[in-house]
PDB file of C-alpha atoms and ligand atoms in Angstrom:
ATOM      1  CA  MET A  23      30.901  39.041   2.042  1.00 96.00           C
ATOM      2  CA  ARG A  24      27.544  37.649   3.463  1.00 98.00           C
ATOM      3  CA  LEU A  25      26.161  39.786   6.195  1.00 98.00           C
ATOM      4  CA  VAL A  26      23.058  40.104   8.296  1.00 98.00           C
ATOM      5  CA  LEU A  27      22.129  43.463   9.884  1.00 98.00           C
ATOM      6  CA  LEU A  28      20.098  43.089  13.005  1.00 98.00           C
ATOM      7  CA  GLY A  29      18.325  45.999  14.874  1.00 95.00           C
ATOM      8  CA  ALA A  30      14.991  47.261  16.002  1.00 93.00           C
ATOM      9  CA  PRO A  31      12.770  48.999  13.398  1.00 89.00           C
ATOM     10  CA  GLY A  32      14.324  52.522  13.020  1.00 85.00           C
ATOM     11  CA  SER A  33      17.734  51.542  14.237  1.00 91.00           C
ATOM     12  CA  GLY A  34      19.433  52.599  10.810  1.00 90.00           C
ATOM     13  CA  LYS A  35      19.675  49.123   9.336  1.00 93.00           C
ATOM     14  CA  GLY A  36      18.381  50.381   5.923  1.00 93.00           C
ATOM     15  CA  THR A  37      20.745  53.284   5.802  1.00 92.00           C
ATOM     16  CA  GLN A  38      23.735  51.220   6.600  1.00 97.00           C
ATOM     17  CA  ALA A  39      22.681  48.296   4.418  1.00 97.00           C
ATOM     18  CA  LYS A  40      22.875  50.597   1.511  1.00 96.00           C
ATOM     19  CA  LEU A  41      26.365  52.139   2.444  1.00 97.00           C
ATOM     20  CA  LEU A  42      27.700  48.638   2.919  1.00 98.00           C
ATOM     21  CA  ALA A  43      26.119  47.353  -0.397  1.00 97.00           C
ATOM     22  CA  ALA A  44      27.688  50.497  -2.303  1.00 97.00           C
ATOM     23  CA  GLU A  45      31.149  50.125  -0.844  1.00 96.00           C
ATOM     24  CA  PHE A  46      31.594  46.328  -1.042  1.00 96.00           C
ATOM     25  CA  GLY A  47      29.390  45.616  -4.262  1.00 95.00           C
ATOM     26  CA  LEU A  48      26.922  43.520  -2.219  1.00 97.00           C
ATOM     27  CA  LEU A  49      23.321  42.837  -3.134  1.00 97.00           C
ATOM     28  CA  HIS A  50      21.118  44.761  -0.531  1.00 97.00           C
ATOM     29  CA  VAL A  51      18.082  42.717   0.071  1.00 97.00           C
ATOM     30  CA  ALA A  52      15.282  44.196   2.374  1.00 97.00           C
ATOM     31  CA  PRO A  53      12.103  42.303   2.526  1.00 97.00           C
ATOM     32  CA  GLY A  54      10.283  45.421   3.875  1.00 96.00           C
ATOM     33  CA  ASP A  55      11.307  47.368   0.744  1.00 94.00           C
ATOM     34  CA  ILE A  56      10.195  44.540  -1.579  1.00 96.00           C
ATOM     35  CA  PHE A  57       6.672  44.298   0.377  1.00 97.00           C
ATOM     36  CA  ARG A  58       6.058  48.039  -0.073  1.00 94.00           C
ATOM     37  CA  SER A  59       7.105  48.060  -3.629  1.00 94.00           C
ATOM     38  CA  GLU A  60       4.555  45.199  -4.177  1.00 96.00           C
ATOM     39  CA  ILE A  61       1.925  47.113  -2.271  1.00 95.00           C
ATOM     40  CA  ARG A  62       2.608  50.243  -4.450  1.00 92.00           C
ATOM     41  CA  SER A  63       2.361  48.081  -7.663  1.00 95.00           C
ATOM     42  CA  GLY A  64      -1.006  46.527  -6.418  1.00 97.00           C
ATOM     43  CA  THR A  65       0.276  42.956  -7.086  1.00 97.00           C
ATOM     44  CA  GLU A  66      -1.188  39.671  -5.501  1.00 97.00           C
ATOM     45  CA  LEU A  67       1.452  39.736  -2.873  1.00 97.00           C
ATOM     46  CA  GLY A  68       1.026  43.319  -2.178  1.00 97.00           C
ATOM     47  CA  ARG A  69      -2.569  42.962  -1.444  1.00 98.00           C
ATOM     48  CA  LEU A  70      -1.832  39.838   0.680  1.00 97.00           C
ATOM     49  CA  VAL A  71       0.712  41.770   2.930  1.00 98.00           C
ATOM     50  CA  GLU A  72      -0.684  45.318   2.989  1.00 96.00           C
ATOM     51  CA  GLY A  73      -2.806  44.941   6.254  1.00 95.00           C
ATOM     52  CA  ILE A  74      -0.029  43.071   7.920  1.00 96.00           C
ATOM     53  CA  LEU A  75       2.486  45.716   7.170  1.00 94.00           C
ATOM     54  CA  ALA A  76       0.086  48.539   8.286  1.00 91.00           C
ATOM     55  CA  ARG A  77      -0.605  46.642  11.604  1.00 91.00           C
ATOM     56  CA  GLY A  78       3.117  46.286  12.272  1.00 90.00           C
ATOM     57  CA  GLU A  79       2.980  42.484  12.409  1.00 95.00           C
ATOM     58  CA  LEU A  80       5.173  39.883  10.739  1.00 97.00           C
ATOM     59  CA  VAL A  81       4.472  38.480   7.165  1.00 98.00           C
ATOM     60  CA  ASP A  82       4.382  34.633   7.441  1.00 98.00           C
ATOM     61  CA  ASP A  83       7.791  32.824   7.551  1.00 98.00           C
ATOM     62  CA  ALA A  84       7.006  30.871   4.245  1.00 97.00           C
ATOM     63  CA  THR A  85       6.223  33.777   2.187  1.00 97.00           C
ATOM     64  CA  THR A  86       9.209  35.812   3.461  1.00 98.00           C
ATOM     65  CA  ILE A  87      11.685  33.020   3.082  1.00 98.00           C
ATOM     66  CA  ARG A  88      10.551  32.106  -0.411  1.00 96.00           C
ATOM     67  CA  LEU A  89      11.195  35.838  -1.299  1.00 95.00           C
ATOM     68  CA  ILE A  90      14.604  35.827  -0.018  1.00 96.00           C
ATOM     69  CA  ASP A  91      15.509  32.570  -1.330  1.00 95.00           C
ATOM     70  CA  THR A  92      14.759  33.783  -4.893  1.00 93.00           C
ATOM     71  CA  ARG A  93      16.774  37.117  -4.458  1.00 94.00           C
ATOM     72  CA  LEU A  94      19.758  35.213  -3.159  1.00 94.00           C
ATOM     73  CA  LEU A  95      19.927  33.107  -6.236  1.00 89.00           C
ATOM     74  CA  SER A  96      20.270  36.156  -8.493  1.00 88.00           C
ATOM     75  CA  GLU A  97      23.582  37.001 -10.165  1.00 88.00           C
ATOM     76  CA  GLU A  98      23.870  40.236  -8.274  1.00 90.00           C
ATOM     77  CA  ALA A  99      24.354  38.140  -5.063  1.00 91.00           C
ATOM     78  CA  ASN A 100      27.755  36.808  -6.526  1.00 87.00           C
ATOM     79  CA  GLU A 101      29.911  39.275  -4.557  1.00 89.00           C
ATOM     80  CA  GLY A 102      27.819  38.489  -1.446  1.00 96.00           C
ATOM     81  CA  PHE A 103      24.815  40.173   0.337  1.00 98.00           C
ATOM     82  CA  VAL A 104      23.690  42.275   3.080  1.00 98.00           C
ATOM     83  CA  LEU A 105      20.302  41.299   4.619  1.00 98.00           C
ATOM     84  CA  ASP A 106      18.367  44.121   6.212  1.00 98.00           C
ATOM     85  CA  GLY A 107      15.353  43.083   7.936  1.00 97.00           C
ATOM     86  CA  PHE A 108      15.737  39.348   7.424  1.00 98.00           C
ATOM     87  CA  PRO A 109      15.834  37.086   9.389  1.00 98.00           C
ATOM     88  CA  ARG A 110      13.279  38.452  11.895  1.00 97.00           C
ATOM     89  CA  THR A 111      12.475  35.021  13.492  1.00 97.00           C
ATOM     90  CA  ILE A 112      14.520  32.025  14.716  1.00 97.00           C
ATOM     91  CA  SER A 113      12.868  29.911  12.029  1.00 98.00           C
ATOM     92  CA  GLN A 114      13.766  32.393   9.390  1.00 98.00           C
ATOM     93  CA  ALA A 115      17.438  32.457  10.498  1.00 98.00           C
ATOM     94  CA  GLU A 116      17.447  28.544  10.352  1.00 98.00           C
ATOM     95  CA  ALA A 117      15.965  28.699   6.923  1.00 98.00           C
ATOM     96  CA  LEU A 118      18.709  31.120   5.917  1.00 98.00           C
ATOM     97  CA  ASP A 119      21.349  28.656   7.307  1.00 97.00           C
ATOM     98  CA  ARG A 120      19.866  25.838   5.240  1.00 97.00           C
ATOM     99  CA  ILE A 121      19.604  28.014   1.886  1.00 95.00           C
ATOM    100  CA  LEU A 122      23.245  28.953   2.387  1.00 95.00           C
ATOM    101  CA  SER A 123      24.460  25.471   3.238  1.00 95.00           C
ATOM    102  CA  GLY A 124      22.683  23.912   0.366  1.00 93.00           C
ATOM    103  CA  ARG A 125      24.881  26.105  -1.784  1.00 90.00           C
ATOM    104  CA  GLY A 126      27.916  25.369   0.083  1.00 92.00           C
ATOM    105  CA  GLU A 127      28.206  28.778   1.593  1.00 94.00           C
ATOM    106  CA  SER A 128      27.680  30.182   5.074  1.00 95.00           C
ATOM    107  CA  LEU A 129      26.943  33.575   6.787  1.00 97.00           C
ATOM    108  CA  ASP A 130      30.156  35.604   7.619  1.00 98.00           C
ATOM    109  CA  LEU A 131      28.645  37.916  10.362  1.00 98.00           C
ATOM    110  CA  ALA A 132      25.446  39.379  11.889  1.00 98.00           C
ATOM    111  CA  VAL A 133      25.975  43.016  13.006  1.00 98.00           C
ATOM    112  CA  ALA A 134      23.488  44.202  15.609  1.00 98.00           C
ATOM    113  CA  LEU A 135      22.843  47.859  15.753  1.00 97.00           C
ATOM    114  CA  GLU A 136      22.095  49.005  19.206  1.00 96.00           C
ATOM    115  CA  VAL A 137      20.018  52.090  19.605  1.00 93.00           C
ATOM    116  CA  ASP A 138      18.063  53.348  22.654  1.00 91.00           C
ATOM    117  CA  GLU A 139      14.347  52.791  22.372  1.00 86.00           C
ATOM    118  CA  GLY A 140      13.460  56.438  23.041  1.00 86.00           C
ATOM    119  CA  ALA A 141      15.769  57.442  19.982  1.00 84.00           C
ATOM    120  CA  ILE A 142      14.199  54.653  17.979  1.00 85.00           C
ATOM    121  CA  LEU A 143      10.563  56.174  18.434  1.00 85.00           C
ATOM    122  CA  LYS A 144      11.825  59.544  17.745  1.00 84.00           C
ATOM    123  CA  ARG A 145      13.741  58.450  14.491  1.00 81.00           C
ATOM    124  CA  ALA A 146      10.649  56.263  13.204  1.00 80.00           C
ATOM    125  CA  LEU A 147       8.390  59.476  13.857  1.00 85.00           C
ATOM    126  CA  SER A 148      10.544  61.658  11.836  1.00 90.00           C
ATOM    127  CA  ARG A 149      10.920  59.109   8.855  1.00 90.00           C
ATOM    128  CA  ARG A 150       9.227  59.846   5.521  1.00 94.00           C
ATOM    129  CA  VAL A 151       9.270  57.787   2.342  1.00 93.00           C
ATOM    130  CA  CYS A 152       8.749  58.820  -1.356  1.00 95.00           C
ATOM    131  CA  SER A 153       5.314  57.813  -2.481  1.00 93.00           C
ATOM    132  CA  GLN A 154       6.425  57.165  -5.951  1.00 94.00           C
ATOM    133  CA  CYS A 155       9.953  55.497  -5.767  1.00 93.00           C
ATOM    134  CA  GLY A 156      10.197  54.477  -2.184  1.00 90.00           C
ATOM    135  CA  LYS A 157      13.302  56.497  -1.362  1.00 90.00           C
ATOM    136  CA  PRO A 158      13.522  57.020   2.453  1.00 88.00           C
ATOM    137  CA  TYR A 159      14.241  60.143   4.209  1.00 92.00           C
ATOM    138  CA  ASN A 160      14.566  61.262   7.754  1.00 88.00           C
ATOM    139  CA  LEU A 161      13.295  64.797   8.492  1.00 91.00           C
ATOM    140  CA  ALA A 162      16.089  65.211  11.200  1.00 82.00           C
ATOM    141  CA  LEU A 163      19.075  63.179   9.930  1.00 79.00           C
ATOM    142  CA  GLU A 164      18.632  63.129   6.100  1.00 83.00           C
ATOM    143  CA  PRO A 165      16.000  65.701   4.998  1.00 92.00           C
ATOM    144  CA  PRO A 166      15.205  66.222   1.268  1.00 96.00           C
ATOM    145  CA  LYS A 167      16.562  69.204  -0.519  1.00 97.00           C
ATOM    146  CA  MET A 168      12.976  70.571  -0.979  1.00 96.00           C
ATOM    147  CA  ALA A 169      10.517  70.090   1.827  1.00 95.00           C
ATOM    148  CA  GLY A 170       7.934  67.316   1.123  1.00 96.00           C
ATOM    149  CA  LYS A 171       9.472  66.291  -2.329  1.00 97.00           C
ATOM    150  CA  CYS A 172      11.753  63.396  -3.192  1.00 97.00           C
ATOM    151  CA  ASP A 173      15.191  64.466  -4.432  1.00 97.00           C
ATOM    152  CA  ASP A 174      15.400  61.804  -6.995  1.00 97.00           C
ATOM    153  CA  CYS A 175      11.986  61.824  -8.711  1.00 97.00           C
ATOM    154  CA  GLY A 176      10.025  64.657  -7.138  1.00 97.00           C
ATOM    155  CA  GLY A 177       7.440  62.449  -5.751  1.00 97.00           C
ATOM    156  CA  GLU A 178       5.476  63.426  -2.656  1.00 97.00           C
ATOM    157  CA  LEU A 179       6.952  62.327   0.733  1.00 97.00           C
ATOM    158  CA  VAL A 180       4.665  60.709   2.981  1.00 95.00           C
ATOM    159  CA  THR A 181       4.615  58.761   6.432  1.00 91.00           C
ATOM    160  CA  ARG A 182       4.811  55.131   6.131  1.00 84.00           C
ATOM    161  CA  LYS A 183       1.425  53.765   7.573  1.00 80.00           C
ATOM    162  CA  ASP A 184       3.635  51.515   9.810  1.00 80.00           C
ATOM    163  CA  ASP A 185       5.549  54.640  11.294  1.00 84.00           C
ATOM    164  CA  LEU A 186       2.355  55.959  13.025  1.00 85.00           C
ATOM    165  CA  GLU A 187       2.990  55.971  16.768  1.00 85.00           C
ATOM    166  CA  SER A 188       0.803  53.047  17.762  1.00 85.00           C
ATOM    167  CA  THR A 189       2.114  50.946  14.982  1.00 88.00           C
ATOM    168  CA  VAL A 190       5.882  51.705  15.894  1.00 88.00           C
ATOM    169  CA  LYS A 191       5.031  50.540  19.415  1.00 88.00           C
ATOM    170  CA  GLU A 192       3.602  47.355  18.168  1.00 90.00           C
ATOM    171  CA  ARG A 193       6.596  46.806  15.861  1.00 91.00           C
ATOM    172  CA  LEU A 194       8.934  47.465  18.806  1.00 92.00           C
ATOM    173  CA  ALA A 195       6.934  44.767  20.780  1.00 93.00           C
ATOM    174  CA  VAL A 196       7.124  42.280  17.856  1.00 94.00           C
ATOM    175  CA  TYR A 197      10.866  42.968  17.494  1.00 95.00           C
ATOM    176  CA  ARG A 198      11.391  42.318  21.351  1.00 94.00           C
ATOM    177  CA  GLU A 199       9.442  39.102  20.988  1.00 95.00           C
ATOM    178  CA  PHE A 200      10.631  37.426  17.770  1.00 94.00           C
ATOM    179  CA  THR A 201      13.600  39.176  16.539  1.00 95.00           C
ATOM    180  CA  GLU A 202      15.813  40.028  19.595  1.00 95.00           C
ATOM    181  CA  PRO A 203      16.463  36.382  20.475  1.00 96.00           C
ATOM    182  CA  LEU A 204      18.313  36.291  17.033  1.00 98.00           C
ATOM    183  CA  SER A 205      21.401  37.910  18.774  1.00 97.00           C
ATOM    184  CA  ALA A 206      21.718  34.960  20.998  1.00 97.00           C
ATOM    185  CA  TYR A 207      21.351  32.698  18.054  1.00 98.00           C
ATOM    186  CA  TYR A 208      24.247  34.197  16.198  1.00 98.00           C
ATOM    187  CA  ALA A 209      26.117  34.782  19.392  1.00 98.00           C
ATOM    188  CA  GLU A 210      25.976  30.947  19.984  1.00 98.00           C
ATOM    189  CA  LYS A 211      27.550  30.399  16.549  1.00 97.00           C
ATOM    190  CA  GLY A 212      30.241  33.094  17.233  1.00 98.00           C
ATOM    191  CA  LEU A 213      28.746  35.147  14.348  1.00 98.00           C
ATOM    192  CA  LEU A 214      27.743  38.235  16.272  1.00 98.00           C
ATOM    193  CA  GLU A 215      29.080  41.786  16.530  1.00 98.00           C
ATOM    194  CA  VAL A 216      27.329  44.287  18.458  1.00 98.00           C
ATOM    195  CA  VAL A 217      27.835  47.887  17.397  1.00 98.00           C
ATOM    196  CA  SER A 218      26.280  51.129  18.652  1.00 97.00           C
ATOM    197  CA  GLY A 219      23.878  52.668  16.169  1.00 95.00           C
ATOM    198  CA  GLU A 220      23.785  56.055  17.961  1.00 92.00           C
ATOM    199  CA  GLY A 221      25.138  59.197  16.254  1.00 89.00           C
ATOM    200  CA  GLU A 222      25.895  60.164  12.848  1.00 88.00           C
ATOM    201  CA  VAL A 223      25.344  57.825   9.998  1.00 91.00           C
ATOM    202  CA  ASN A 224      29.077  57.943   8.967  1.00 96.00           C
ATOM    203  CA  GLU A 225      30.155  57.242  12.486  1.00 97.00           C
ATOM    204  CA  VAL A 226      28.004  54.151  12.729  1.00 97.00           C
ATOM    205  CA  PHE A 227      29.291  53.121   9.261  1.00 98.00           C
ATOM    206  CA  LEU A 228      32.897  53.251  10.676  1.00 98.00           C
ATOM    207  CA  ARG A 229      32.000  51.365  13.586  1.00 98.00           C
ATOM    208  CA  ILE A 230      30.516  48.705  11.324  1.00 98.00           C
ATOM    209  CA  LYS A 231      33.699  48.673   9.090  1.00 98.00           C
ATOM    210  CA  GLU A 232      35.692  48.214  12.423  1.00 97.00           C
ATOM    211  CA  ALA A 233      33.756  45.218  13.255  1.00 98.00           C
ATOM    212  CA  LEU A 234      34.253  43.782   9.797  1.00 98.00           C
ATOM    213  CA  ARG A 235      37.971  44.340  10.063  1.00 97.00           C
ATOM    214  CA  LYS A 236      38.086  42.681  13.488  1.00 96.00           C
ATOM    215  CA  ARG A 237      36.536  39.575  11.800  1.00 96.00           C
ATOM    216  CA  ASN A 238      39.119  39.764   8.922  1.00 96.00           C
ATOM    217  CA  LEU A 239      36.277  40.483   6.462  1.00 96.00           C
ATOM    218  CA  LEU A 240      38.178  43.587   5.308  1.00 92.00           C
ATOM    219  CA  GLU A 241      41.852  43.778   3.796  1.00 76.00           C
TER     220      GLU A 241
HETATM  221  P1  AMP B 321      11.093  47.046   7.534  1.00 75.17           P
HETATM  222  O1  AMP B 321      11.079  47.893   6.318  1.00 75.17           O
HETATM  223  O2  AMP B 321      12.290  46.114   7.602  1.00 75.17           O
HETATM  224  O3  AMP B 321      10.896  47.790   8.749  1.00 75.17           O
HETATM  225  O4  AMP B 321       9.665  46.157   7.442  1.00 75.17           O
HETATM  226  C1  AMP B 321       8.512  46.578   7.355  1.00 75.17           C
HETATM  227  C2  AMP B 321       7.513  45.554   7.575  1.00 75.17           C
HETATM  228  O5  AMP B 321       7.634  44.463   6.532  1.00 75.17           O
HETATM  229  C3  AMP B 321       7.574  44.704   8.853  1.00 75.17           C
HETATM  230  O6  AMP B 321       6.902  45.511   9.845  1.00 75.17           O
HETATM  231  C4  AMP B 321       6.824  43.511   8.472  1.00 75.17           C
HETATM  232  O7  AMP B 321       5.407  43.711   8.571  1.00 75.17           O
HETATM  233  C5  AMP B 321       7.318  43.175   7.118  1.00 75.17           C
HETATM  234  N1  AMP B 321       8.630  42.451   7.058  1.00 75.17           N
HETATM  235  C6  AMP B 321       9.804  42.923   6.813  1.00 75.17           C
HETATM  236  N2  AMP B 321      10.796  41.891   7.006  1.00 75.17           N
HETATM  237  C7  AMP B 321      10.130  40.912   7.457  1.00 75.17           C
HETATM  238  C8  AMP B 321      10.556  39.614   7.690  1.00 75.17           C
HETATM  239  N3  AMP B 321      11.754  39.172   7.586  1.00 75.17           N
HETATM  240  N4  AMP B 321       9.649  38.713   8.158  1.00 75.17           N
HETATM  241  C9  AMP B 321       8.330  39.120   8.322  1.00 75.17           C
HETATM  242  N5  AMP B 321       7.763  40.353   7.853  1.00 75.17           N
HETATM  243  C10 AMP B 321       8.692  41.151   7.595  1.00 75.17           C
END
């Protein structure tokens, strides 16, 4: 199964992508996670993108596309993949089509998670991430067992720089300008299912599976 998850920052894409990857054995590819891990490791790519992420802007298409192209070549993508945060521009979507058709493959579905903007702002502001391993938490929806500490590695939980209120607003503006048009792009190809991203994590997951079933992507 080859899936794209669309949705504003804070719409729950990452959480749902992980559930999909685990249930269907898909490779979960999230450029935002990759960029943050490169920043933590202090690599050349990390240094290049650090300021861009902190400002809530988009990393350039060429760099992002190269990153995704490499990941999709890996053996772990044999059973398919779920892309979380890619594509974010029309030109990235076109590149994805080219990458897949070059391998005789095509996308099965783009699932757009719809969440009200007020709720998005609230979610983003209650989001924390482990400073050591990068595991995400939401203080309201998925709090850690011990306040301020990562369940997995005990690392300190911090606010992502791009979850500060001014940056969240900038990311929403960037989303509206560059990423929202992707819904029309996939709708035109008959590849779009819109799903409400409101409510409990498991409820949303059931809605996504219903959309997959409707498209005959599940037995
Ligand atoms: P995310 O974790 O998906 O919210 O992404 C965090 C940040 O990484 C974004 O605000 C961008 O700065 C950068 N980023 C993630 N995905 C992309 C993409 N497809 N194209 C350009 N920049 C991206």
